[in-house]
Short mmCIF file of C-alpha atoms and ligand atoms in Angstrom, two decimals:
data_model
loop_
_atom_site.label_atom_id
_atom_site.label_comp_id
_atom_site.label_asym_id
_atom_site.label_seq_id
_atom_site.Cartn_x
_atom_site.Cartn_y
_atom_site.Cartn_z
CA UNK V 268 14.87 -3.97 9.63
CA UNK V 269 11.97 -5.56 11.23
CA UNK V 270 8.22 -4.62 9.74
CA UNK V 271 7.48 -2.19 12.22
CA UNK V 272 10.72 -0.49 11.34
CA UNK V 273 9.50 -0.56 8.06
CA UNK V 274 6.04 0.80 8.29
CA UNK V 275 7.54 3.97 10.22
CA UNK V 276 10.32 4.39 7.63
CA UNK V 277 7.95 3.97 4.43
CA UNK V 278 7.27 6.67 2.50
CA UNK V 279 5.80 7.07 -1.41
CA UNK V 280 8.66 7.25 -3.65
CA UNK V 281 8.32 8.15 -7.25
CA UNK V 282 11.79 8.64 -8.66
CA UNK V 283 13.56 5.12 -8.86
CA UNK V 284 17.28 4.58 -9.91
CA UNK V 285 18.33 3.26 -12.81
CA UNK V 286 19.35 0.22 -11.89
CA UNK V 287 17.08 -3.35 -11.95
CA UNK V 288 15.78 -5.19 -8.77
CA UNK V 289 18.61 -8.27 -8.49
CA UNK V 290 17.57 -11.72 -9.12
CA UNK V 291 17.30 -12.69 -5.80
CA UNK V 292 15.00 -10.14 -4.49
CA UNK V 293 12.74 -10.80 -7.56
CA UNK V 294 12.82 -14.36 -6.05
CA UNK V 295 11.99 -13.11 -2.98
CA UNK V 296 9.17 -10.68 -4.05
CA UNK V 297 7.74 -13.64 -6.32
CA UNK V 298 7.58 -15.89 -3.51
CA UNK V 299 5.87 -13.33 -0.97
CA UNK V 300 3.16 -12.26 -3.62
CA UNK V 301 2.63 -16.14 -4.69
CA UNK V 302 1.81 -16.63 -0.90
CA UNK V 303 -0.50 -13.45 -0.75
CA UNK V 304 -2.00 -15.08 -3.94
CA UNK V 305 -2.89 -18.30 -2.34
CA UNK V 306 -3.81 -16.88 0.54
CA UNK V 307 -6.82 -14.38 -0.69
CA UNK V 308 -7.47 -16.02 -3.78
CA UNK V 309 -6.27 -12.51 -5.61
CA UNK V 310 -3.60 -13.02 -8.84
CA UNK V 311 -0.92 -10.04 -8.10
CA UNK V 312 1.73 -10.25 -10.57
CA UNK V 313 5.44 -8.64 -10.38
CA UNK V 314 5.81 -6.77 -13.83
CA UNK V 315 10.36 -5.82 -14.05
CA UNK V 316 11.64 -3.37 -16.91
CA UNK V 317 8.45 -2.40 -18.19
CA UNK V 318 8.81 0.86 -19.46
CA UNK V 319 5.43 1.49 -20.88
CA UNK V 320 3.07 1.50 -18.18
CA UNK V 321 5.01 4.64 -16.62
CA UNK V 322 5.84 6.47 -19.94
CA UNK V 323 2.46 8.06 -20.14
CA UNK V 324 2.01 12.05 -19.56
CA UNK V 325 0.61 11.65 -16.32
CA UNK V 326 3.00 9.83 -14.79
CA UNK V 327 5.83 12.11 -16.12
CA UNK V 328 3.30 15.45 -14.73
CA UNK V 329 3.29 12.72 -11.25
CA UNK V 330 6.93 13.61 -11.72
CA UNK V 331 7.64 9.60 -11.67
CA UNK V 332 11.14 8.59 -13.31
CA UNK V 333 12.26 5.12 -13.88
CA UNK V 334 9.06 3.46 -12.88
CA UNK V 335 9.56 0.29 -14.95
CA UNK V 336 9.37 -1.98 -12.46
CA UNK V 337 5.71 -2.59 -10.34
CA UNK V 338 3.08 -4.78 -8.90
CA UNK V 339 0.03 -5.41 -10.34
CA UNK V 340 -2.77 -5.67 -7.96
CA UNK V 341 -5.34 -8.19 -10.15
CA UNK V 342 -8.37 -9.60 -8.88
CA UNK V 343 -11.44 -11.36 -9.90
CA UNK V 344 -14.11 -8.93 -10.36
CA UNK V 345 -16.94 -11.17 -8.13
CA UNK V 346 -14.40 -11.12 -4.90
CA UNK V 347 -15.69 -10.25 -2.07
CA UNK V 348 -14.15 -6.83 -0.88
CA UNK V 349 -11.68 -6.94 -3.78
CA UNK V 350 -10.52 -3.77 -2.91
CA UNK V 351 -10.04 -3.85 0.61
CA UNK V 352 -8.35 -7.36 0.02
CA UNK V 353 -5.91 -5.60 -2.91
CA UNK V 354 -5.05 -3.03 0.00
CA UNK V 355 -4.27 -5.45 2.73
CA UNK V 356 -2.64 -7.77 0.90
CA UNK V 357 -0.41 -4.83 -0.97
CA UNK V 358 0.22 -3.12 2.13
CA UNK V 359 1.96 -6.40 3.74
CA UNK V 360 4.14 -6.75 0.12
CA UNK V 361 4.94 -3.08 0.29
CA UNK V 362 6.43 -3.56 3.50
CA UNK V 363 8.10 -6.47 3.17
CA UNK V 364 9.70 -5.02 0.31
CA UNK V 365 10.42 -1.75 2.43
CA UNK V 366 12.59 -4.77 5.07
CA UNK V 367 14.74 -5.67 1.54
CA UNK V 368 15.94 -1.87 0.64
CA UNK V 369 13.25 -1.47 -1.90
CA UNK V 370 11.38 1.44 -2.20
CA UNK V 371 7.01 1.79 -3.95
CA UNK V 372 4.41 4.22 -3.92
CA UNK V 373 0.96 3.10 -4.84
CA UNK V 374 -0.70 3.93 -8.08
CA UNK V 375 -3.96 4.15 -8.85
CA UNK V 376 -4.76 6.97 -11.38
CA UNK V 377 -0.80 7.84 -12.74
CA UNK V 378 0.05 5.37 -15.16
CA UNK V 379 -1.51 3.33 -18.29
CA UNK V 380 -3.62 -0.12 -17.88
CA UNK V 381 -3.39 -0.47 -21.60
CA UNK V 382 0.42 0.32 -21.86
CA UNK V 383 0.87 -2.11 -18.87
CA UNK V 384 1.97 -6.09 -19.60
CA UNK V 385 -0.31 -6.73 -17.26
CA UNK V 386 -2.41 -10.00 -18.39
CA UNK V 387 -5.79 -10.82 -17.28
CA UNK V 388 -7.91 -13.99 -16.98
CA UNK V 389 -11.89 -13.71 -18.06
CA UNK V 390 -13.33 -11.92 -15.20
CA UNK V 391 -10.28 -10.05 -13.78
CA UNK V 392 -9.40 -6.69 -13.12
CA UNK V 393 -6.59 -4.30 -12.39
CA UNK V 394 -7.52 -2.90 -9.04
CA UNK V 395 -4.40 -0.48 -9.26
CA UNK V 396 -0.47 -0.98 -9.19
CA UNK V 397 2.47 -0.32 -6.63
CA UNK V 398 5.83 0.68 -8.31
CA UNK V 399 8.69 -0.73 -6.76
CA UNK V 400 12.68 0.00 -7.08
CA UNK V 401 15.73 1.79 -5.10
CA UNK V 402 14.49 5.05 -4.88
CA UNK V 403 17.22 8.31 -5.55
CA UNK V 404 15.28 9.20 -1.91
CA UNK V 405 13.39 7.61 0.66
CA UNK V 406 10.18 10.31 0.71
CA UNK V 407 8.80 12.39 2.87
CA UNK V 408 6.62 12.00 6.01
CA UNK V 409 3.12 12.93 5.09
CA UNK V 410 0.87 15.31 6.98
CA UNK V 411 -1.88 13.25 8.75
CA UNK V 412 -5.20 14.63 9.67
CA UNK V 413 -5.57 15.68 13.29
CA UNK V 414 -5.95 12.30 15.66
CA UNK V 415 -9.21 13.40 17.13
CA UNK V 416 -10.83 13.51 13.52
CA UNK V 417 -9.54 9.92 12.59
CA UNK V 418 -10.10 8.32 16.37
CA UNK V 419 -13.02 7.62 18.41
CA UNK V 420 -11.90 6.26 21.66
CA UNK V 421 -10.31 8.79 24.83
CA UNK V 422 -6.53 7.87 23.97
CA UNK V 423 -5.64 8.62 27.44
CA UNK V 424 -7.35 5.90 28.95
CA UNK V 425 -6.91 3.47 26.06
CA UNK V 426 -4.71 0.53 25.86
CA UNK V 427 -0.88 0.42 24.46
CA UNK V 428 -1.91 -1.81 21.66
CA UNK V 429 -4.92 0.78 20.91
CA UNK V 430 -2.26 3.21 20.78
CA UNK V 431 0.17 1.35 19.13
CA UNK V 432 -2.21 0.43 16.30
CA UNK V 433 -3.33 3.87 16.17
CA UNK V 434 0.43 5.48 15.75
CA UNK V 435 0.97 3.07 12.98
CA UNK V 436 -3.33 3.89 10.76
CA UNK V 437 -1.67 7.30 10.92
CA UNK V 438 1.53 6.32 8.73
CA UNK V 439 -0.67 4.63 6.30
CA UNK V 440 -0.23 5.88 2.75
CA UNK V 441 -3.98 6.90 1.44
CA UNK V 442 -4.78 7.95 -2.15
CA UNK V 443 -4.23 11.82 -1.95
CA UNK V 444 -3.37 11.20 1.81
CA UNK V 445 -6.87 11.43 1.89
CA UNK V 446 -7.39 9.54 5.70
CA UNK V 447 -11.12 8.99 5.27
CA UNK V 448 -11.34 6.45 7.75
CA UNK V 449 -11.96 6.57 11.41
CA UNK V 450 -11.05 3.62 14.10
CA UNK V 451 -13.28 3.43 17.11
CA UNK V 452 -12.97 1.47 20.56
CA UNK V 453 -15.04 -0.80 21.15
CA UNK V 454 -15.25 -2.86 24.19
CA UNK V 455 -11.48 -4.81 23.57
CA UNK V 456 -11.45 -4.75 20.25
CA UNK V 457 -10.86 -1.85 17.55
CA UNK V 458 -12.58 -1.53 15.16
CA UNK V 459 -11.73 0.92 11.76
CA UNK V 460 -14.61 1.82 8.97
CA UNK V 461 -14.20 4.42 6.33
CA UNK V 462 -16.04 7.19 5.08
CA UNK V 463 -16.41 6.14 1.90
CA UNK V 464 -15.58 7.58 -1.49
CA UNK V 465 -13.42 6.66 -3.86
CA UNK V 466 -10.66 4.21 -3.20
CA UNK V 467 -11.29 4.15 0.33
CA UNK V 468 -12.00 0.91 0.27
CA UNK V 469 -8.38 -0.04 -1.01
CA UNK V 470 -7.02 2.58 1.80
CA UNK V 471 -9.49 1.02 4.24
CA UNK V 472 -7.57 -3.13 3.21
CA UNK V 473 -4.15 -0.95 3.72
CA UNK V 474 -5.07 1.02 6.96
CA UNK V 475 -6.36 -2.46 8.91
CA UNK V 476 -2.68 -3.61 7.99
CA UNK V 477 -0.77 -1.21 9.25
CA UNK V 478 -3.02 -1.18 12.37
CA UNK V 479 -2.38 -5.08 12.66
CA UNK V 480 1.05 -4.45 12.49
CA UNK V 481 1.36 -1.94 15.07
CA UNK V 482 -1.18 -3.31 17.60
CA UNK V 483 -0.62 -6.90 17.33
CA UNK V 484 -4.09 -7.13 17.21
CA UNK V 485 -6.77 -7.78 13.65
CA UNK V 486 -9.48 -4.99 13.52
CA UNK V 487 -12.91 -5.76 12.67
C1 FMN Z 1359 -4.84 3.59 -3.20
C2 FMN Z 1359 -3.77 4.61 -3.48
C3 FMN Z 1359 -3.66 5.17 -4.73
C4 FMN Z 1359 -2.66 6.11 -5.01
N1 FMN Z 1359 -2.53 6.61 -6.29
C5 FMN Z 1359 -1.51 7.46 -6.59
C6 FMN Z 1359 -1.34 7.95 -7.93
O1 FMN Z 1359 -2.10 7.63 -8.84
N2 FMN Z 1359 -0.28 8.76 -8.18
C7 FMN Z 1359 0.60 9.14 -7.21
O2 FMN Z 1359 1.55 9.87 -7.50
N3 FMN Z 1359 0.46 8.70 -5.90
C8 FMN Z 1359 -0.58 7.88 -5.59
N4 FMN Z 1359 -0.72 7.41 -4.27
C9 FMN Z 1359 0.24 7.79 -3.23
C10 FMN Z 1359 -0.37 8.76 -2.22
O3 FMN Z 1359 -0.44 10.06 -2.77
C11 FMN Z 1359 0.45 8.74 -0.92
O4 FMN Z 1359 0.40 7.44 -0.37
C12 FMN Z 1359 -0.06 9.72 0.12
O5 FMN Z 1359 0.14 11.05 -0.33
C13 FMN Z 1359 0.64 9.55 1.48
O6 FMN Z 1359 2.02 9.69 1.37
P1 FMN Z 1359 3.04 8.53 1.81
O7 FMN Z 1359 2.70 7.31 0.98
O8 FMN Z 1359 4.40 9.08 1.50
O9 FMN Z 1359 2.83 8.25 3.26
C14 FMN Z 1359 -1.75 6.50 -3.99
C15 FMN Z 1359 -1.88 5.92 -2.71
C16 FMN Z 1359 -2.85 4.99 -2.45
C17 FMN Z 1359 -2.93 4.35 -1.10
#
């Protein structure tokens, strides 16, 4: 499965098998998210059979099961677009991890910072984690918002990689599929702001991925 293939076939999961991520993918996953690290400058961490962070009541009412394994997206606090960096940089682990078998959803709100082992250096925070595991299903596609409320450009006369890029913002996962973002035209280049609100500047980091990936081409 190439990363296309991926993005099309992700979907939130939130009830994992019991059964741990082998060695080798852990490897793998360590490796990718070491490079992401030295790349951005951000410190995500790969937390496995960690039972706490998920045993709270609202991850139970989220209806997760068998979270114990997840990401940790970790930042310093004076970043420059720390969120929109946690999102981009997730998004490309997420998928990657999609290629292997694996299976995430990303978690902002259901699950417990204190109960995490997440550990943080002076002037870090936890922007928000990404459980990860073989799901017992591979999710649903979600609902997107109509394309004329999340495009500004005339998508009949716009170019395959426009279109392309477009396709693949729409299969972005958004907290509470929430879409606020909007991708314009301009010239040859896209470009994709948000709306603002909260976390849309972590969906915004996560949306310019999957664009990148389906276009070929980096928004502004
Ligand atoms: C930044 C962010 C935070 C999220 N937080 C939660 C959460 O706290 N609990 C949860 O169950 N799902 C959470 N989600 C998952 C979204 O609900 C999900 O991505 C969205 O409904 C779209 O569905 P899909 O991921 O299957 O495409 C979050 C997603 C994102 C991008």
């Amino acid at each position: 499965m190439d990363i296309l293939e991926a993005l099309n076939e992700r979907h939130s999961v939130r009830q994992f098998k019991d059964i741990p991520i082998e060695a080798e993918k852990v490897e793998k996953l360590n490796g990718l998210i070491a490079a992401a690290n030295e790349e951005s400058g951000l410190n995500f961490q790969l937390i496995t059979n960690e039972p706490q962070a998920f045993d709270v009541f609202l991850a139970h009412y989220g209806k997760f099961k068998n979270a114990v394994n997840y990401i940790a997206l970790v930042g310093d606090k004076n970043i420059a677009d720390l969120d929109e960096k946690c999102g981009y940089y997730g998004e490309k682990i997420v998928l990657e991890a999609q290629t292997m078998g694996l299976n995430t959803c990303w978690v902002a709100g259901t699950y417990s910072k204190k109960k995490s082992g997440i550990s943080l250096n002076a002037g870090e925070k936890i922007v928000c984690v990404i459980a990860i595991g073989y799901g017992e299903n591979q999710g649903v596609e979600h609902k997107s918002k109509p394309t004329e409320k999340l495009v500004k450009a005339d998508l009949n006369a716009a170019p395959d990689w426009f279109k392309a890029g477009v396709d693949a913002a729409l299969k972005a996962p958004t907290a509470l599929n929430q879409q606020k973002f909007v991708i314009t035209l301009e010239g040859d280049e896209a470009k994709i702001t948000t709306k603002g609100g909260a976390m849309t500047k972590l969906d915004l980091g996560i949306v310019k991925y999957n664009f990148e990936v389906g276009s070929g081409r980096v928004p502004l």
